[in-house]
Amino acid sequence: MTTPSRPAGETAPEGAVPAGAAPRGAAPEETAPAGDTTLLVIAKEPLPGRAKTRLCPPCTPQQAARLAAAALHDTLEAVRAMPAARRVLVLSGQPGAWLPPGFDVVPQCSGGLDERLAAAFAAAGSGPALLVGMDTPQVTPALLEPALGPDGWQECDAWFGPALDGGFWTLGLARPDPALLRGVPMSTATTGQAQLDRLAQEGLRVRRLPALRDVDTAEDAVRVAAEAPGSRFAAAVAAVPELRPYRPGIPAGRSPEETAPHRTAAP
């Protein structure tokens, strides 16, 4: 697949990590923890009109792109802190200054989401692999610790993290097999169950991770930001006035920061 280039004159969204700067809170690359599992992040370049389009309206395309950039930043930062044999960004678009060191970048293939996910696992090689998307910036190393710990793959063939909208936010496979994803109907209210059924049909032993909310709508964005106070995503949401009506409990004239608790570091 030929990776699409950024249109002439189009700039990266505000809030992107400056070139040469390490993401907030990320460990230096030389201290990134090692592990046995390849971590995959499947994402789209955060460009206006291409990323988080379901947030428009109430957001403008530029605001939606800034939210997407913040979500991607927080996700990559979390992945950098997780033990991994290799960290791979499976990207639709071009990498930018927002990409921290320590990631191999491979382009997404063409086709439906099932084909793109299948290809991502194919790129992982033969060892265990776990994939997350960019729609759950509230993810932390602690959430994935059961799968990435020393006993994560003992008597376990797959890890599955359901999403509240019926999909899934993470999938791990002890032996990555693209056929386990091809043909699974994606982006429906029953995608998660369909994927679980496919794993069960192959006789895989599946363990589950907590359910998380994807950021698809304005209400999702506000709720996820509340779950991750202190994150870059929460700050990006707070900077969008159009999302104020979706923030229950925040009186008019008060900023979201005045009511949000401080985020604590993941263990």
mmCIF file of C-alpha atoms in Angstrom:
data_model
loop_
_atom_site.group_PDB
_atom_site.id
_atom_site.type_symbol
_atom_site.label_atom_id
_atom_site.label_comp_id
_atom_site.label_asym_id
_atom_site.label_seq_id
_atom_site.Cartn_x
_atom_site.Cartn_y
_atom_site.Cartn_z
ATOM 1 C CA MET A 1 0.000 0.000 0.000
ATOM 2 C CA THR A 2 1.227 3.496 -0.815
ATOM 3 C CA THR A 3 0.943 5.659 2.273
ATOM 4 C CA PRO A 4 -1.006 8.843 1.482
ATOM 5 C CA SER A 5 0.869 12.092 1.875
ATOM 6 C CA ARG A 6 -0.365 15.169 3.676
ATOM 7 C CA PRO A 7 -2.032 17.647 1.316
ATOM 8 C CA ALA A 8 -0.007 20.733 0.443
ATOM 9 C CA GLY A 9 -0.375 23.482 3.008
ATOM 10 C CA GLU A 10 -1.949 21.217 5.616
ATOM 11 C CA THR A 11 -0.262 21.338 9.006
ATOM 12 C CA ALA A 12 -0.215 19.004 11.947
ATOM 13 C CA PRO A 13 -2.920 19.709 14.555
ATOM 14 C CA GLU A 14 -2.155 21.859 17.557
ATOM 15 C CA GLY A 15 -0.969 19.890 20.538
ATOM 16 C CA ALA A 16 1.307 17.607 18.528
ATOM 17 C CA VAL A 17 4.583 16.739 20.237
ATOM 18 C CA PRO A 18 7.349 19.073 18.962
ATOM 19 C CA ALA A 19 10.102 17.460 16.936
ATOM 20 C CA GLY A 20 12.765 15.986 19.187
ATOM 21 C CA ALA A 21 10.651 16.265 22.324
ATOM 22 C CA ALA A 22 9.733 13.216 24.382
ATOM 23 C CA PRO A 23 6.054 12.754 25.245
ATOM 24 C CA ARG A 24 4.994 13.922 28.714
ATOM 25 C CA GLY A 25 5.751 11.275 31.285
ATOM 26 C CA ALA A 26 7.287 8.818 28.848
ATOM 27 C CA ALA A 27 10.407 6.932 29.829
ATOM 28 C CA PRO A 28 13.529 7.476 27.732
ATOM 29 C CA GLU A 29 13.784 4.895 24.998
ATOM 30 C CA GLU A 30 16.801 3.218 26.611
ATOM 31 C CA THR A 31 14.721 2.441 29.702
ATOM 32 C CA ALA A 32 11.591 1.247 27.889
ATOM 33 C CA PRO A 33 10.659 -2.051 29.545
ATOM 34 C CA ALA A 34 11.313 -5.233 27.614
ATOM 35 C CA GLY A 35 8.855 -8.101 27.366
ATOM 36 C CA ASP A 36 7.816 -11.066 25.269
ATOM 37 C CA THR A 37 4.798 -9.552 23.500
ATOM 38 C CA THR A 38 4.705 -7.368 20.403
ATOM 39 C CA LEU A 39 2.453 -4.362 21.003
ATOM 40 C CA LEU A 40 0.530 -3.034 18.017
ATOM 41 C CA VAL A 41 -1.212 0.343 17.825
ATOM 42 C CA ILE A 42 -3.498 0.801 14.834
ATOM 43 C CA ALA A 43 -4.147 4.453 14.104
ATOM 44 C CA LYS A 44 -4.948 7.147 11.584
ATOM 45 C CA GLU A 45 -2.853 10.269 11.074
ATOM 46 C CA PRO A 46 -4.677 13.028 13.002
ATOM 47 C CA LEU A 47 -5.534 15.383 10.151
ATOM 48 C CA PRO A 48 -8.596 17.680 9.906
ATOM 49 C CA GLY A 49 -11.361 16.029 7.939
ATOM 50 C CA ARG A 50 -9.794 12.583 8.262
ATOM 51 C CA ALA A 51 -9.683 11.831 11.974
ATOM 52 C CA LYS A 52 -12.558 11.673 14.459
ATOM 53 C CA THR A 53 -15.067 12.905 11.884
ATOM 54 C CA ARG A 54 -17.987 11.621 13.990
ATOM 55 C CA LEU A 55 -17.209 14.430 16.438
ATOM 56 C CA CYS A 56 -18.252 16.937 13.751
ATOM 57 C CA PRO A 57 -20.538 18.547 14.729
ATOM 58 C CA PRO A 58 -20.328 19.886 17.388
ATOM 59 C CA CYS A 59 -16.563 20.039 16.830
ATOM 60 C CA THR A 60 -14.929 21.597 13.806
ATOM 61 C CA PRO A 61 -12.630 19.341 11.762
ATOM 62 C CA GLN A 62 -9.637 21.165 13.263
ATOM 63 C CA GLN A 63 -10.877 20.595 16.819
ATOM 64 C CA ALA A 64 -11.598 16.943 16.080
ATOM 65 C CA ALA A 65 -8.064 16.521 14.727
ATOM 66 C CA ARG A 66 -6.622 18.046 17.887
ATOM 67 C CA LEU A 67 -8.638 15.595 19.977
ATOM 68 C CA ALA A 68 -7.421 12.729 17.790
ATOM 69 C CA ALA A 69 -3.813 13.881 18.169
ATOM 70 C CA ALA A 70 -4.200 14.011 21.939
ATOM 71 C CA ALA A 71 -5.796 10.562 22.069
ATOM 72 C CA LEU A 72 -3.015 9.110 19.930
ATOM 73 C CA HIS A 73 -0.345 10.804 22.048
ATOM 74 C CA ASP A 74 -1.742 9.380 25.288
ATOM 75 C CA THR A 75 -2.076 5.911 23.760
ATOM 76 C CA LEU A 76 1.482 5.862 22.417
ATOM 77 C CA GLU A 77 2.786 7.186 25.717
ATOM 78 C CA ALA A 78 1.043 4.386 27.583
ATOM 79 C CA VAL A 79 2.356 1.757 25.172
ATOM 80 C CA ARG A 80 5.906 3.034 25.610
ATOM 81 C CA ALA A 81 5.588 2.304 29.335
ATOM 82 C CA MET A 82 4.390 -1.284 28.808
ATOM 83 C CA PRO A 83 6.790 -4.238 28.609
ATOM 84 C CA ALA A 84 7.148 -5.306 24.987
ATOM 85 C CA ALA A 85 9.404 -7.215 22.650
ATOM 86 C CA ARG A 86 8.596 -4.671 19.934
ATOM 87 C CA ARG A 87 6.287 -1.680 19.540
ATOM 88 C CA VAL A 88 4.644 -1.184 16.153
ATOM 89 C CA LEU A 89 2.458 1.658 14.908
ATOM 90 C CA VAL A 90 0.228 0.444 12.082
ATOM 91 C CA LEU A 91 -0.549 3.781 10.493
ATOM 92 C CA SER A 92 -2.908 5.148 7.877
ATOM 93 C CA GLY A 93 -1.137 8.312 6.753
ATOM 94 C CA GLN A 94 2.260 9.770 7.492
ATOM 95 C CA PRO A 95 4.134 9.756 10.814
ATOM 96 C CA GLY A 96 4.776 13.212 12.199
ATOM 97 C CA ALA A 97 6.497 14.998 15.047
ATOM 98 C CA TRP A 98 3.861 13.494 17.361
ATOM 99 C CA LEU A 99 5.487 10.038 17.020
ATOM 100 C CA PRO A 100 7.795 9.230 19.962
ATOM 101 C CA PRO A 101 10.921 7.139 19.499
ATOM 102 C CA GLY A 102 10.833 3.401 19.941
ATOM 103 C CA PHE A 103 8.125 2.527 17.420
ATOM 104 C CA ASP A 104 8.437 0.711 14.136
ATOM 105 C CA VAL A 105 5.968 2.183 11.645
ATOM 106 C CA VAL A 106 4.216 0.056 9.047
ATOM 107 C CA PRO A 107 1.481 1.295 6.689
ATOM 108 C CA GLN A 108 -2.043 -0.023 6.956
ATOM 109 C CA CYS A 109 -3.088 -2.175 4.054
ATOM 110 C CA SER A 110 -6.129 -1.412 1.923
ATOM 111 C CA GLY A 111 -9.480 -3.065 2.493
ATOM 112 C CA GLY A 112 -11.983 -3.265 5.304
ATOM 113 C CA LEU A 113 -11.130 -3.023 8.980
ATOM 114 C CA ASP A 114 -11.024 -6.804 9.337
ATOM 115 C CA GLU A 115 -8.364 -6.989 6.618
ATOM 116 C CA ARG A 116 -6.373 -4.153 8.164
ATOM 117 C CA LEU A 117 -6.442 -5.759 11.606
ATOM 118 C CA ALA A 118 -5.481 -9.105 10.103
ATOM 119 C CA ALA A 119 -2.528 -7.516 8.324
ATOM 120 C CA ALA A 120 -1.445 -5.818 11.551
ATOM 121 C CA PHE A 121 -1.204 -9.180 13.285
ATOM 122 C CA ALA A 122 0.603 -10.615 10.286
ATOM 123 C CA ALA A 123 3.238 -7.891 10.704
ATOM 124 C CA ALA A 124 3.774 -8.898 14.334
ATOM 125 C CA GLY A 125 5.669 -12.069 13.511
ATOM 126 C CA SER A 126 5.363 -15.419 15.254
ATOM 127 C CA GLY A 127 5.391 -14.457 18.944
ATOM 128 C CA PRO A 128 2.504 -13.196 21.099
ATOM 129 C CA ALA A 129 0.975 -9.906 19.963
ATOM 130 C CA LEU A 130 -1.542 -7.524 21.484
ATOM 131 C CA LEU A 131 -3.278 -4.772 19.526
ATOM 132 C CA VAL A 132 -4.900 -1.564 20.777
ATOM 133 C CA GLY A 133 -6.466 1.319 18.876
ATOM 134 C CA MET A 134 -6.289 5.080 19.302
ATOM 135 C CA ASP A 135 -9.900 5.448 20.498
ATOM 136 C CA THR A 136 -9.234 4.617 24.177
ATOM 137 C CA PRO A 137 -6.764 7.228 25.481
ATOM 138 C CA GLN A 138 -7.708 6.219 29.039
ATOM 139 C CA VAL A 139 -5.708 3.001 28.628
ATOM 140 C CA THR A 140 -2.898 2.536 31.165
ATOM 141 C CA PRO A 141 -0.165 -0.055 31.701
ATOM 142 C CA ALA A 142 -2.111 -1.256 34.732
ATOM 143 C CA LEU A 143 -5.114 -2.153 32.566
ATOM 144 C CA LEU A 144 -2.990 -4.382 30.371
ATOM 145 C CA GLU A 145 -0.807 -5.768 33.143
ATOM 146 C CA PRO A 146 -2.688 -9.119 33.300
ATOM 147 C CA ALA A 147 -1.898 -9.773 29.633
ATOM 148 C CA LEU A 148 1.661 -8.459 29.664
ATOM 149 C CA GLY A 149 2.819 -9.912 32.967
ATOM 150 C CA PRO A 150 5.097 -12.961 33.218
ATOM 151 C CA ASP A 151 2.100 -15.321 33.424
ATOM 152 C CA GLY A 152 -0.001 -13.502 30.834
ATOM 153 C CA TRP A 153 0.030 -16.271 28.245
ATOM 154 C CA GLN A 154 -0.011 -19.290 30.512
ATOM 155 C CA GLU A 155 -3.058 -21.425 29.690
ATOM 156 C CA CYS A 156 -4.296 -18.550 27.527
ATOM 157 C CA ASP A 157 -4.508 -18.270 23.744
ATOM 158 C CA ALA A 158 -6.181 -14.862 23.452
ATOM 159 C CA TRP A 159 -6.931 -11.716 25.411
ATOM 160 C CA PHE A 160 -10.080 -9.733 24.659
ATOM 161 C CA GLY A 161 -11.044 -6.249 25.863
ATOM 162 C CA PRO A 162 -14.669 -5.379 25.034
ATOM 163 C CA ALA A 163 -15.807 -1.871 24.175
ATOM 164 C CA LEU A 164 -19.045 -0.475 25.561
ATOM 165 C CA ASP A 165 -20.386 0.097 22.053
ATOM 166 C CA GLY A 166 -20.275 -3.625 21.274
ATOM 167 C CA GLY A 167 -16.863 -3.729 19.639
ATOM 168 C CA PHE A 168 -13.495 -4.333 21.232
ATOM 169 C CA TRP A 169 -10.645 -2.050 22.215
ATOM 170 C CA THR A 170 -7.888 -4.650 22.471
ATOM 171 C CA LEU A 171 -7.183 -8.120 21.152
ATOM 172 C CA GLY A 172 -4.209 -10.285 21.976
ATOM 173 C CA LEU A 173 -3.187 -13.537 20.300
ATOM 174 C CA ALA A 174 -0.562 -15.950 21.588
ATOM 175 C CA ARG A 175 -0.025 -17.112 17.997
ATOM 176 C CA PRO A 176 -1.056 -14.316 15.633
ATOM 177 C CA ASP A 177 -3.232 -15.724 12.880
ATOM 178 C CA PRO A 178 -4.723 -13.221 10.411
ATOM 179 C CA ALA A 179 -7.500 -15.713 9.580
ATOM 180 C CA LEU A 180 -8.953 -15.165 13.064
ATOM 181 C CA LEU A 181 -10.000 -11.647 12.008
ATOM 182 C CA ARG A 182 -10.753 -11.858 8.306
ATOM 183 C CA GLY A 183 -14.469 -11.893 7.634
ATOM 184 C CA VAL A 184 -15.508 -10.724 11.105
ATOM 185 C CA PRO A 185 -18.090 -7.927 10.586
ATOM 186 C CA MET A 186 -16.626 -4.734 11.967
ATOM 187 C CA SER A 187 -18.104 -1.471 13.263
ATOM 188 C CA THR A 188 -21.401 -2.991 14.389
ATOM 189 C CA ALA A 189 -23.046 -3.404 17.777
ATOM 190 C CA THR A 190 -22.216 -7.131 17.653
ATOM 191 C CA THR A 191 -18.615 -6.969 16.423
ATOM 192 C CA GLY A 192 -17.198 -7.954 19.803
ATOM 193 C CA GLN A 193 -19.412 -11.002 20.115
ATOM 194 C CA ALA A 194 -18.671 -12.017 16.539
ATOM 195 C CA GLN A 195 -14.941 -11.843 17.244
ATOM 196 C CA LEU A 196 -15.374 -13.872 20.436
ATOM 197 C CA ASP A 197 -17.390 -16.444 18.509
ATOM 198 C CA ARG A 198 -14.597 -16.735 15.943
ATOM 199 C CA LEU A 199 -12.034 -17.349 18.686
ATOM 200 C CA ALA A 200 -14.296 -19.926 20.320
ATOM 201 C CA GLN A 201 -14.844 -21.731 17.012
ATOM 202 C CA GLU A 202 -11.082 -22.236 16.793
ATOM 203 C CA GLY A 203 -10.978 -23.636 20.318
ATOM 204 C CA LEU A 204 -8.943 -20.783 21.788
ATOM 205 C CA ARG A 205 -8.803 -20.171 25.522
ATOM 206 C CA VAL A 206 -9.827 -16.526 25.973
ATOM 207 C CA ARG A 207 -9.271 -14.265 28.971
ATOM 208 C CA ARG A 208 -10.906 -10.878 29.285
ATOM 209 C CA LEU A 209 -9.776 -7.391 30.169
ATOM 210 C CA PRO A 210 -12.044 -4.610 31.494
ATOM 211 C CA ALA A 211 -14.591 -2.993 29.191
ATOM 212 C CA LEU A 212 -13.706 0.531 28.023
ATOM 213 C CA ARG A 213 -15.538 3.311 26.215
ATOM 214 C CA ASP A 214 -14.349 4.217 22.715
ATOM 215 C CA VAL A 215 -14.208 7.893 21.752
ATOM 216 C CA ASP A 216 -16.660 8.117 18.870
ATOM 217 C CA THR A 217 -19.116 10.880 19.826
ATOM 218 C CA ALA A 218 -18.987 14.170 21.723
ATOM 219 C CA GLU A 219 -20.499 12.506 24.783
ATOM 220 C CA ASP A 220 -17.879 9.751 24.572
ATOM 221 C CA ALA A 221 -15.101 12.341 24.460
ATOM 222 C CA VAL A 222 -16.337 14.067 27.582
ATOM 223 C CA ARG A 223 -16.844 10.829 29.504
ATOM 224 C CA VAL A 224 -13.427 9.446 28.569
ATOM 225 C CA ALA A 225 -11.756 12.741 29.485
ATOM 226 C CA ALA A 226 -13.377 12.472 32.916
ATOM 227 C CA GLU A 227 -11.883 8.992 33.290
ATOM 228 C CA ALA A 228 -8.387 10.308 32.513
ATOM 229 C CA PRO A 229 -8.026 13.698 34.249
ATOM 230 C CA GLY A 230 -4.583 15.166 33.815
ATOM 231 C CA SER A 231 -4.098 13.506 30.434
ATOM 232 C CA ARG A 232 -3.421 15.389 27.211
ATOM 233 C CA PHE A 233 -6.775 14.163 25.915
ATOM 234 C CA ALA A 234 -8.615 15.624 28.919
ATOM 235 C CA ALA A 235 -6.871 18.955 28.365
ATOM 236 C CA ALA A 236 -7.809 18.902 24.678
ATOM 237 C CA VAL A 237 -11.463 18.218 25.502
ATOM 238 C CA ALA A 238 -11.482 21.026 28.068
ATOM 239 C CA ALA A 239 -10.209 23.435 25.395
ATOM 240 C CA VAL A 240 -13.223 22.868 23.107
ATOM 241 C CA PRO A 241 -16.089 25.219 24.066
ATOM 242 C CA GLU A 242 -18.507 23.315 21.821
ATOM 243 C CA LEU A 243 -18.248 20.322 24.157
ATOM 244 C CA ARG A 244 -19.390 22.326 27.214
ATOM 245 C CA PRO A 245 -23.080 21.254 26.857
ATOM 246 C CA TYR A 246 -21.962 17.616 27.082
ATOM 247 C CA ARG A 247 -20.291 18.130 30.460
ATOM 248 C CA PRO A 248 -22.914 17.500 33.147
ATOM 249 C CA GLY A 249 -22.274 19.082 36.511
ATOM 250 C CA ILE A 250 -20.163 21.966 35.205
ATOM 251 C CA PRO A 251 -22.034 25.238 35.807
ATOM 252 C CA ALA A 252 -21.952 27.856 33.098
ATOM 253 C CA GLY A 253 -18.973 30.152 33.468
ATOM 254 C CA ARG A 254 -16.779 27.542 35.205
ATOM 255 C CA SER A 255 -14.008 25.742 33.414
ATOM 256 C CA PRO A 256 -13.859 21.940 33.389
ATOM 257 C CA GLU A 257 -10.446 22.138 35.059
ATOM 258 C CA GLU A 258 -12.042 23.645 38.176
ATOM 259 C CA THR A 259 -14.161 20.551 38.717
ATOM 260 C CA ALA A 260 -11.919 17.733 37.437
ATOM 261 C CA PRO A 261 -9.873 15.667 39.914
ATOM 262 C CA HIS A 262 -6.167 15.178 39.373
ATOM 263 C CA ARG A 263 -5.084 12.055 37.541
ATOM 264 C CA THR A 264 -2.888 9.686 39.497
ATOM 265 C CA ALA A 265 -0.030 7.852 37.910
ATOM 266 C CA ALA A 266 -0.624 4.276 36.891
ATOM 267 C CA PRO A 267 1.144 1.749 39.100
#
